[in-house]
Amino acid sequence: MSTRTDAPTRREQILREAARLFAERGFHGVGVDEIGAAVGISGPGLYRHFPGKDAMLAELLVGISGRLLDGGRRRVAEADGVPEQVLASLIDGHIDFALDDRPLITLHDRELDRLRDSDRKLVRQLQRQYVELWVDVVRKLHPETVEGHVRAAVHAVFGLLNSTPHLGSYGNGLPGRTAMEDLLRRLAHGAFASLS
């Protein structure tokens, strides 16, 4: 869950295992004892880190939305305003998310409605801001395209990239990670190129 190179904290380990278990069996299909066992502590020991499963779910879903937005903003700033470079960097960043955080995509699809209203609204707000980063860049590359079509294309590319949890594992006839990354990159760029 961390972009740091040092070892994940206990809290990060708990969140990573909770995401995996929730994605595999659903939020209500997993108990705190199972999450604790996955990280080598007792179920009640989790309460030193989180008030409960609801708090874990909220931190996972709000957290990933915030990370995507922060990463997108960083990528926009680092590309020095060159739209082609910005879009390529945004695509690469989202591909990394789609391949490395597949349980979070599944979790979002299945469990977003379980969040408290305030947390769900925050997730949606962060997601809208992330979408608008992409829309601004794609509009610069395709100024002749109606804004609604650009927004639809951005959402379609997200759908394409976020479909990775439905692909199964790499060993079942799918390309390996590097080849999958290249395929997704070509598909995403192709989708945006079709706006011309």
PDB file of C-alpha atoms in Angstrom:
ATOM      1  CA  MET A   1       0.000   0.000   0.000  1.00  0.00           C
ATOM      2  CA  SER A   2       2.988   2.316   0.346  1.00  0.00           C
ATOM      3  CA  THR A   3       5.160   3.856  -2.325  1.00  0.00           C
ATOM      4  CA  ARG A   4       8.108   3.937   0.081  1.00  0.00           C
ATOM      5  CA  THR A   5      10.898   1.433  -0.390  1.00  0.00           C
ATOM      6  CA  ASP A   6      11.187   0.548   3.314  1.00  0.00           C
ATOM      7  CA  ALA A   7       9.150  -2.176   4.963  1.00  0.00           C
ATOM      8  CA  PRO A   8       5.419  -1.522   5.302  1.00  0.00           C
ATOM      9  CA  THR A   9       4.140  -0.528   8.709  1.00  0.00           C
ATOM     10  CA  ARG A  10       1.846  -2.873  10.637  1.00  0.00           C
ATOM     11  CA  ARG A  11      -1.068  -0.603   9.707  1.00  0.00           C
ATOM     12  CA  GLU A  12      -0.168  -0.870   6.002  1.00  0.00           C
ATOM     13  CA  GLN A  13       0.147  -4.659   6.316  1.00  0.00           C
ATOM     14  CA  ILE A  14      -3.310  -4.818   7.883  1.00  0.00           C
ATOM     15  CA  LEU A  15      -4.814  -2.688   5.122  1.00  0.00           C
ATOM     16  CA  ARG A  16      -3.159  -4.736   2.369  1.00  0.00           C
ATOM     17  CA  GLU A  17      -4.431  -8.024   3.806  1.00  0.00           C
ATOM     18  CA  ALA A  18      -7.875  -6.585   4.539  1.00  0.00           C
ATOM     19  CA  ALA A  19      -8.138  -5.423   0.910  1.00  0.00           C
ATOM     20  CA  ARG A  20      -7.114  -8.849  -0.360  1.00  0.00           C
ATOM     21  CA  LEU A  21      -9.531 -10.716   1.906  1.00  0.00           C
ATOM     22  CA  PHE A  22     -12.441  -8.314   1.336  1.00  0.00           C
ATOM     23  CA  ALA A  23     -11.905  -8.584  -2.436  1.00  0.00           C
ATOM     24  CA  GLU A  24     -11.809 -12.395  -2.296  1.00  0.00           C
ATOM     25  CA  ARG A  25     -14.770 -13.013   0.020  1.00  0.00           C
ATOM     26  CA  GLY A  26     -16.626  -9.730   0.418  1.00  0.00           C
ATOM     27  CA  PHE A  27     -16.654  -7.324   3.328  1.00  0.00           C
ATOM     28  CA  HIS A  28     -19.166  -9.331   5.388  1.00  0.00           C
ATOM     29  CA  GLY A  29     -17.465 -12.625   4.559  1.00  0.00           C
ATOM     30  CA  VAL A  30     -14.303 -11.721   6.474  1.00  0.00           C
ATOM     31  CA  GLY A  31     -13.884 -11.413  10.235  1.00  0.00           C
ATOM     32  CA  VAL A  32     -11.321  -9.445  12.189  1.00  0.00           C
ATOM     33  CA  ASP A  33      -9.756 -12.698  13.383  1.00  0.00           C
ATOM     34  CA  GLU A  34      -8.962 -13.652   9.769  1.00  0.00           C
ATOM     35  CA  ILE A  35      -7.427 -10.264   9.029  1.00  0.00           C
ATOM     36  CA  GLY A  36      -5.382 -10.480  12.219  1.00  0.00           C
ATOM     37  CA  ALA A  37      -4.202 -14.002  11.390  1.00  0.00           C
ATOM     38  CA  ALA A  38      -3.089 -12.833   7.936  1.00  0.00           C
ATOM     39  CA  VAL A  39      -0.699 -10.331   9.540  1.00  0.00           C
ATOM     40  CA  GLY A  40       0.280 -12.428  12.557  1.00  0.00           C
ATOM     41  CA  ILE A  41      -1.705 -10.732  15.304  1.00  0.00           C
ATOM     42  CA  SER A  42      -4.913 -11.559  17.141  1.00  0.00           C
ATOM     43  CA  GLY A  43      -8.189 -10.229  15.789  1.00  0.00           C
ATOM     44  CA  PRO A  44      -8.685  -8.041  18.868  1.00  0.00           C
ATOM     45  CA  GLY A  45      -5.141  -6.750  18.321  1.00  0.00           C
ATOM     46  CA  LEU A  46      -6.430  -5.006  15.192  1.00  0.00           C
ATOM     47  CA  TYR A  47      -8.386  -2.633  17.388  1.00  0.00           C
ATOM     48  CA  ARG A  48      -5.107  -1.002  18.404  1.00  0.00           C
ATOM     49  CA  HIS A  49      -4.821   0.156  14.785  1.00  0.00           C
ATOM     50  CA  PHE A  50      -8.447   0.551  13.653  1.00  0.00           C
ATOM     51  CA  PRO A  51     -11.773   0.949  15.472  1.00  0.00           C
ATOM     52  CA  GLY A  52     -13.242  -1.792  13.272  1.00  0.00           C
ATOM     53  CA  LYS A  53     -13.698  -3.219   9.783  1.00  0.00           C
ATOM     54  CA  ASP A  54     -15.723  -0.195   8.667  1.00  0.00           C
ATOM     55  CA  ALA A  55     -12.747   2.055   9.395  1.00  0.00           C
ATOM     56  CA  MET A  56     -10.460  -0.236   7.396  1.00  0.00           C
ATOM     57  CA  LEU A  57     -12.805  -0.164   4.422  1.00  0.00           C
ATOM     58  CA  ALA A  58     -13.084   3.627   4.572  1.00  0.00           C
ATOM     59  CA  GLU A  59      -9.332   4.076   4.800  1.00  0.00           C
ATOM     60  CA  LEU A  60      -8.793   1.726   1.864  1.00  0.00           C
ATOM     61  CA  LEU A  61     -11.305   3.373  -0.467  1.00  0.00           C
ATOM     62  CA  VAL A  62     -10.720   6.996   0.530  1.00  0.00           C
ATOM     63  CA  GLY A  63      -6.990   6.299   0.622  1.00  0.00           C
ATOM     64  CA  ILE A  64      -6.715   4.907  -2.888  1.00  0.00           C
ATOM     65  CA  SER A  65      -8.812   7.733  -4.326  1.00  0.00           C
ATOM     66  CA  GLY A  66      -6.534  10.251  -2.623  1.00  0.00           C
ATOM     67  CA  ARG A  67      -3.393   8.451  -3.784  1.00  0.00           C
ATOM     68  CA  LEU A  68      -4.585   8.398  -7.391  1.00  0.00           C
ATOM     69  CA  LEU A  69      -5.375  12.128  -7.280  1.00  0.00           C
ATOM     70  CA  ASP A  70      -2.086  13.041  -5.585  1.00  0.00           C
ATOM     71  CA  GLY A  71      -0.142  10.864  -8.014  1.00  0.00           C
ATOM     72  CA  GLY A  72      -1.980  12.383 -10.962  1.00  0.00           C
ATOM     73  CA  ARG A  73      -1.226  15.919  -9.780  1.00  0.00           C
ATOM     74  CA  ARG A  74       2.424  15.011  -9.291  1.00  0.00           C
ATOM     75  CA  ARG A  75       2.631  13.527 -12.777  1.00  0.00           C
ATOM     76  CA  VAL A  76       1.030  16.642 -14.305  1.00  0.00           C
ATOM     77  CA  ALA A  77       3.569  18.854 -12.521  1.00  0.00           C
ATOM     78  CA  GLU A  78       6.547  16.675 -13.479  1.00  0.00           C
ATOM     79  CA  ALA A  79       5.637  16.615 -17.197  1.00  0.00           C
ATOM     80  CA  ASP A  80       6.102  20.413 -17.438  1.00  0.00           C
ATOM     81  CA  GLY A  81       2.796  20.997 -19.200  1.00  0.00           C
ATOM     82  CA  VAL A  82       3.596  19.022 -22.370  1.00  0.00           C
ATOM     83  CA  PRO A  83       0.193  17.372 -23.003  1.00  0.00           C
ATOM     84  CA  GLU A  84       1.567  14.248 -24.717  1.00  0.00           C
ATOM     85  CA  GLN A  85       3.972  13.633 -21.830  1.00  0.00           C
ATOM     86  CA  VAL A  86       1.315  14.364 -19.231  1.00  0.00           C
ATOM     87  CA  LEU A  87      -1.139  11.917 -20.781  1.00  0.00           C
ATOM     88  CA  ALA A  88       1.540   9.226 -21.163  1.00  0.00           C
ATOM     89  CA  SER A  89       2.511   9.661 -17.517  1.00  0.00           C
ATOM     90  CA  LEU A  90      -1.118   9.572 -16.322  1.00  0.00           C
ATOM     91  CA  ILE A  91      -1.725   6.396 -18.309  1.00  0.00           C
ATOM     92  CA  ASP A  92       1.418   4.753 -16.932  1.00  0.00           C
ATOM     93  CA  GLY A  93       0.468   5.676 -13.374  1.00  0.00           C
ATOM     94  CA  HIS A  94      -3.044   4.305 -13.722  1.00  0.00           C
ATOM     95  CA  ILE A  95      -1.718   1.107 -15.308  1.00  0.00           C
ATOM     96  CA  ASP A  96       0.549   0.602 -12.302  1.00  0.00           C
ATOM     97  CA  PHE A  97      -2.469   1.035 -10.031  1.00  0.00           C
ATOM     98  CA  ALA A  98      -4.607  -1.325 -12.141  1.00  0.00           C
ATOM     99  CA  LEU A  99      -1.974  -4.060 -12.100  1.00  0.00           C
ATOM    100  CA  ASP A 100      -0.631  -3.621  -8.580  1.00  0.00           C
ATOM    101  CA  ASP A 101      -3.811  -2.812  -6.640  1.00  0.00           C
ATOM    102  CA  ARG A 102      -6.327  -5.157  -8.226  1.00  0.00           C
ATOM    103  CA  PRO A 103      -7.991  -6.023  -4.881  1.00  0.00           C
ATOM    104  CA  LEU A 104      -8.774  -2.334  -4.342  1.00  0.00           C
ATOM    105  CA  ILE A 105     -10.542  -2.135  -7.697  1.00  0.00           C
ATOM    106  CA  THR A 106     -12.672  -5.138  -6.780  1.00  0.00           C
ATOM    107  CA  LEU A 107     -13.307  -3.694  -3.350  1.00  0.00           C
ATOM    108  CA  HIS A 108     -14.416  -0.370  -4.797  1.00  0.00           C
ATOM    109  CA  ASP A 109     -16.769  -2.051  -7.258  1.00  0.00           C
ATOM    110  CA  ARG A 110     -18.397  -4.226  -4.598  1.00  0.00           C
ATOM    111  CA  GLU A 111     -18.254  -2.327  -1.342  1.00  0.00           C
ATOM    112  CA  LEU A 112     -18.398   1.434  -2.002  1.00  0.00           C
ATOM    113  CA  ASP A 113     -22.054   1.518  -0.933  1.00  0.00           C
ATOM    114  CA  ARG A 114     -21.059   0.180   2.518  1.00  0.00           C
ATOM    115  CA  LEU A 115     -19.180   3.373   3.384  1.00  0.00           C
ATOM    116  CA  ARG A 116     -20.750   6.049   5.543  1.00  0.00           C
ATOM    117  CA  ASP A 117     -22.298   8.816   3.428  1.00  0.00           C
ATOM    118  CA  SER A 118     -19.513  11.266   4.298  1.00  0.00           C
ATOM    119  CA  ASP A 119     -16.774   8.813   3.272  1.00  0.00           C
ATOM    120  CA  ARG A 120     -18.583   7.846   0.071  1.00  0.00           C
ATOM    121  CA  LYS A 121     -19.000  11.529  -0.838  1.00  0.00           C
ATOM    122  CA  LEU A 122     -15.307  12.108  -0.209  1.00  0.00           C
ATOM    123  CA  VAL A 123     -14.379   9.174  -2.468  1.00  0.00           C
ATOM    124  CA  ARG A 124     -16.617  10.560  -5.223  1.00  0.00           C
ATOM    125  CA  GLN A 125     -15.196  14.062  -4.814  1.00  0.00           C
ATOM    126  CA  LEU A 126     -11.613  12.791  -5.094  1.00  0.00           C
ATOM    127  CA  GLN A 127     -12.547  10.679  -8.114  1.00  0.00           C
ATOM    128  CA  ARG A 128     -14.172  13.651  -9.881  1.00  0.00           C
ATOM    129  CA  GLN A 129     -11.024  15.708  -9.366  1.00  0.00           C
ATOM    130  CA  TYR A 130      -8.929  12.858 -10.765  1.00  0.00           C
ATOM    131  CA  VAL A 131     -11.167  12.580 -13.819  1.00  0.00           C
ATOM    132  CA  GLU A 132     -10.888  16.339 -14.401  1.00  0.00           C
ATOM    133  CA  LEU A 133      -7.067  16.107 -14.443  1.00  0.00           C
ATOM    134  CA  TRP A 134      -7.381  13.685 -17.331  1.00  0.00           C
ATOM    135  CA  VAL A 135     -10.116  15.644 -19.111  1.00  0.00           C
ATOM    136  CA  ASP A 136      -8.000  18.828 -19.051  1.00  0.00           C
ATOM    137  CA  VAL A 137      -5.052  17.022 -20.615  1.00  0.00           C
ATOM    138  CA  VAL A 138      -7.058  15.174 -23.262  1.00  0.00           C
ATOM    139  CA  ARG A 139      -8.866  18.400 -24.233  1.00  0.00           C
ATOM    140  CA  LYS A 140      -5.480  20.034 -24.858  1.00  0.00           C
ATOM    141  CA  LEU A 141      -4.589  17.170 -27.195  1.00  0.00           C
ATOM    142  CA  HIS A 142      -8.002  17.125 -28.881  1.00  0.00           C
ATOM    143  CA  PRO A 143      -9.357  20.692 -28.686  1.00  0.00           C
ATOM    144  CA  GLU A 144     -11.835  20.024 -31.491  1.00  0.00           C
ATOM    145  CA  THR A 145     -13.568  17.249 -29.534  1.00  0.00           C
ATOM    146  CA  VAL A 146     -16.690  18.095 -27.538  1.00  0.00           C
ATOM    147  CA  GLU A 147     -15.969  18.074 -23.793  1.00  0.00           C
ATOM    148  CA  GLY A 148     -18.640  15.463 -23.111  1.00  0.00           C
ATOM    149  CA  HIS A 149     -16.980  13.091 -25.573  1.00  0.00           C
ATOM    150  CA  VAL A 150     -13.610  13.660 -23.924  1.00  0.00           C
ATOM    151  CA  ARG A 151     -15.095  12.912 -20.492  1.00  0.00           C
ATOM    152  CA  ALA A 152     -16.749   9.760 -21.869  1.00  0.00           C
ATOM    153  CA  ALA A 153     -13.421   8.669 -23.363  1.00  0.00           C
ATOM    154  CA  VAL A 154     -11.648   9.180 -20.026  1.00  0.00           C
ATOM    155  CA  HIS A 155     -14.240   7.061 -18.242  1.00  0.00           C
ATOM    156  CA  ALA A 156     -14.011   4.406 -20.961  1.00  0.00           C
ATOM    157  CA  VAL A 157     -10.226   4.213 -20.568  1.00  0.00           C
ATOM    158  CA  PHE A 158     -10.650   3.893 -16.799  1.00  0.00           C
ATOM    159  CA  GLY A 159     -13.080   1.047 -17.433  1.00  0.00           C
ATOM    160  CA  LEU A 160     -10.565  -0.623 -19.723  1.00  0.00           C
ATOM    161  CA  LEU A 161      -7.680  -0.277 -17.278  1.00  0.00           C
ATOM    162  CA  ASN A 162      -9.761  -1.115 -14.206  1.00  0.00           C
ATOM    163  CA  SER A 163     -10.949  -4.366 -15.774  1.00  0.00           C
ATOM    164  CA  THR A 164      -7.711  -6.092 -14.718  1.00  0.00           C
ATOM    165  CA  PRO A 165      -9.209  -7.918 -11.693  1.00  0.00           C
ATOM    166  CA  HIS A 166     -11.505  -9.771 -14.110  1.00  0.00           C
ATOM    167  CA  LEU A 167      -8.600 -11.126 -16.171  1.00  0.00           C
ATOM    168  CA  GLY A 168      -7.485 -13.809 -13.738  1.00  0.00           C
ATOM    169  CA  SER A 169      -3.878 -14.548 -12.907  1.00  0.00           C
ATOM    170  CA  TYR A 170      -0.923 -14.145 -15.236  1.00  0.00           C
ATOM    171  CA  GLY A 171      -0.163 -17.849 -15.414  1.00  0.00           C
ATOM    172  CA  ASN A 172      -3.446 -18.768 -17.134  1.00  0.00           C
ATOM    173  CA  GLY A 173      -2.552 -17.851 -20.704  1.00  0.00           C
ATOM    174  CA  LEU A 174      -2.405 -14.124 -19.985  1.00  0.00           C
ATOM    175  CA  PRO A 175       0.675 -12.142 -20.867  1.00  0.00           C
ATOM    176  CA  GLY A 176       3.096 -11.479 -18.012  1.00  0.00           C
ATOM    177  CA  ARG A 177       3.069  -8.179 -16.179  1.00  0.00           C
ATOM    178  CA  THR A 178       5.428  -6.366 -18.558  1.00  0.00           C
ATOM    179  CA  ALA A 179       3.545  -7.528 -21.642  1.00  0.00           C
ATOM    180  CA  MET A 180       0.199  -6.694 -19.994  1.00  0.00           C
ATOM    181  CA  GLU A 181       1.476  -3.232 -19.120  1.00  0.00           C
ATOM    182  CA  ASP A 182       2.496  -2.692 -22.753  1.00  0.00           C
ATOM    183  CA  LEU A 183      -0.856  -3.975 -24.035  1.00  0.00           C
ATOM    184  CA  LEU A 184      -2.858  -1.737 -21.697  1.00  0.00           C
ATOM    185  CA  ARG A 185      -0.691   1.250 -22.631  1.00  0.00           C
ATOM    186  CA  ARG A 186      -1.299   0.695 -26.354  1.00  0.00           C
ATOM    187  CA  LEU A 187      -5.038   0.216 -25.823  1.00  0.00           C
ATOM    188  CA  ALA A 188      -5.356   3.373 -23.721  1.00  0.00           C
ATOM    189  CA  HIS A 189      -3.388   5.506 -26.162  1.00  0.00           C
ATOM    190  CA  GLY A 190      -5.385   4.022 -29.042  1.00  0.00           C
ATOM    191  CA  ALA A 191      -8.663   4.899 -27.346  1.00  0.00           C
ATOM    192  CA  PHE A 192      -7.650   8.537 -26.964  1.00  0.00           C
ATOM    193  CA  ALA A 193      -6.195   8.691 -30.488  1.00  0.00           C
ATOM    194  CA  SER A 194      -9.616   7.675 -31.812  1.00  0.00           C
ATOM    195  CA  LEU A 195     -10.975  11.059 -30.696  1.00  0.00           C
ATOM    196  CA  SER A 196      -9.199  12.697 -33.661  1.00  0.00           C
TER     197      SER A 196
END
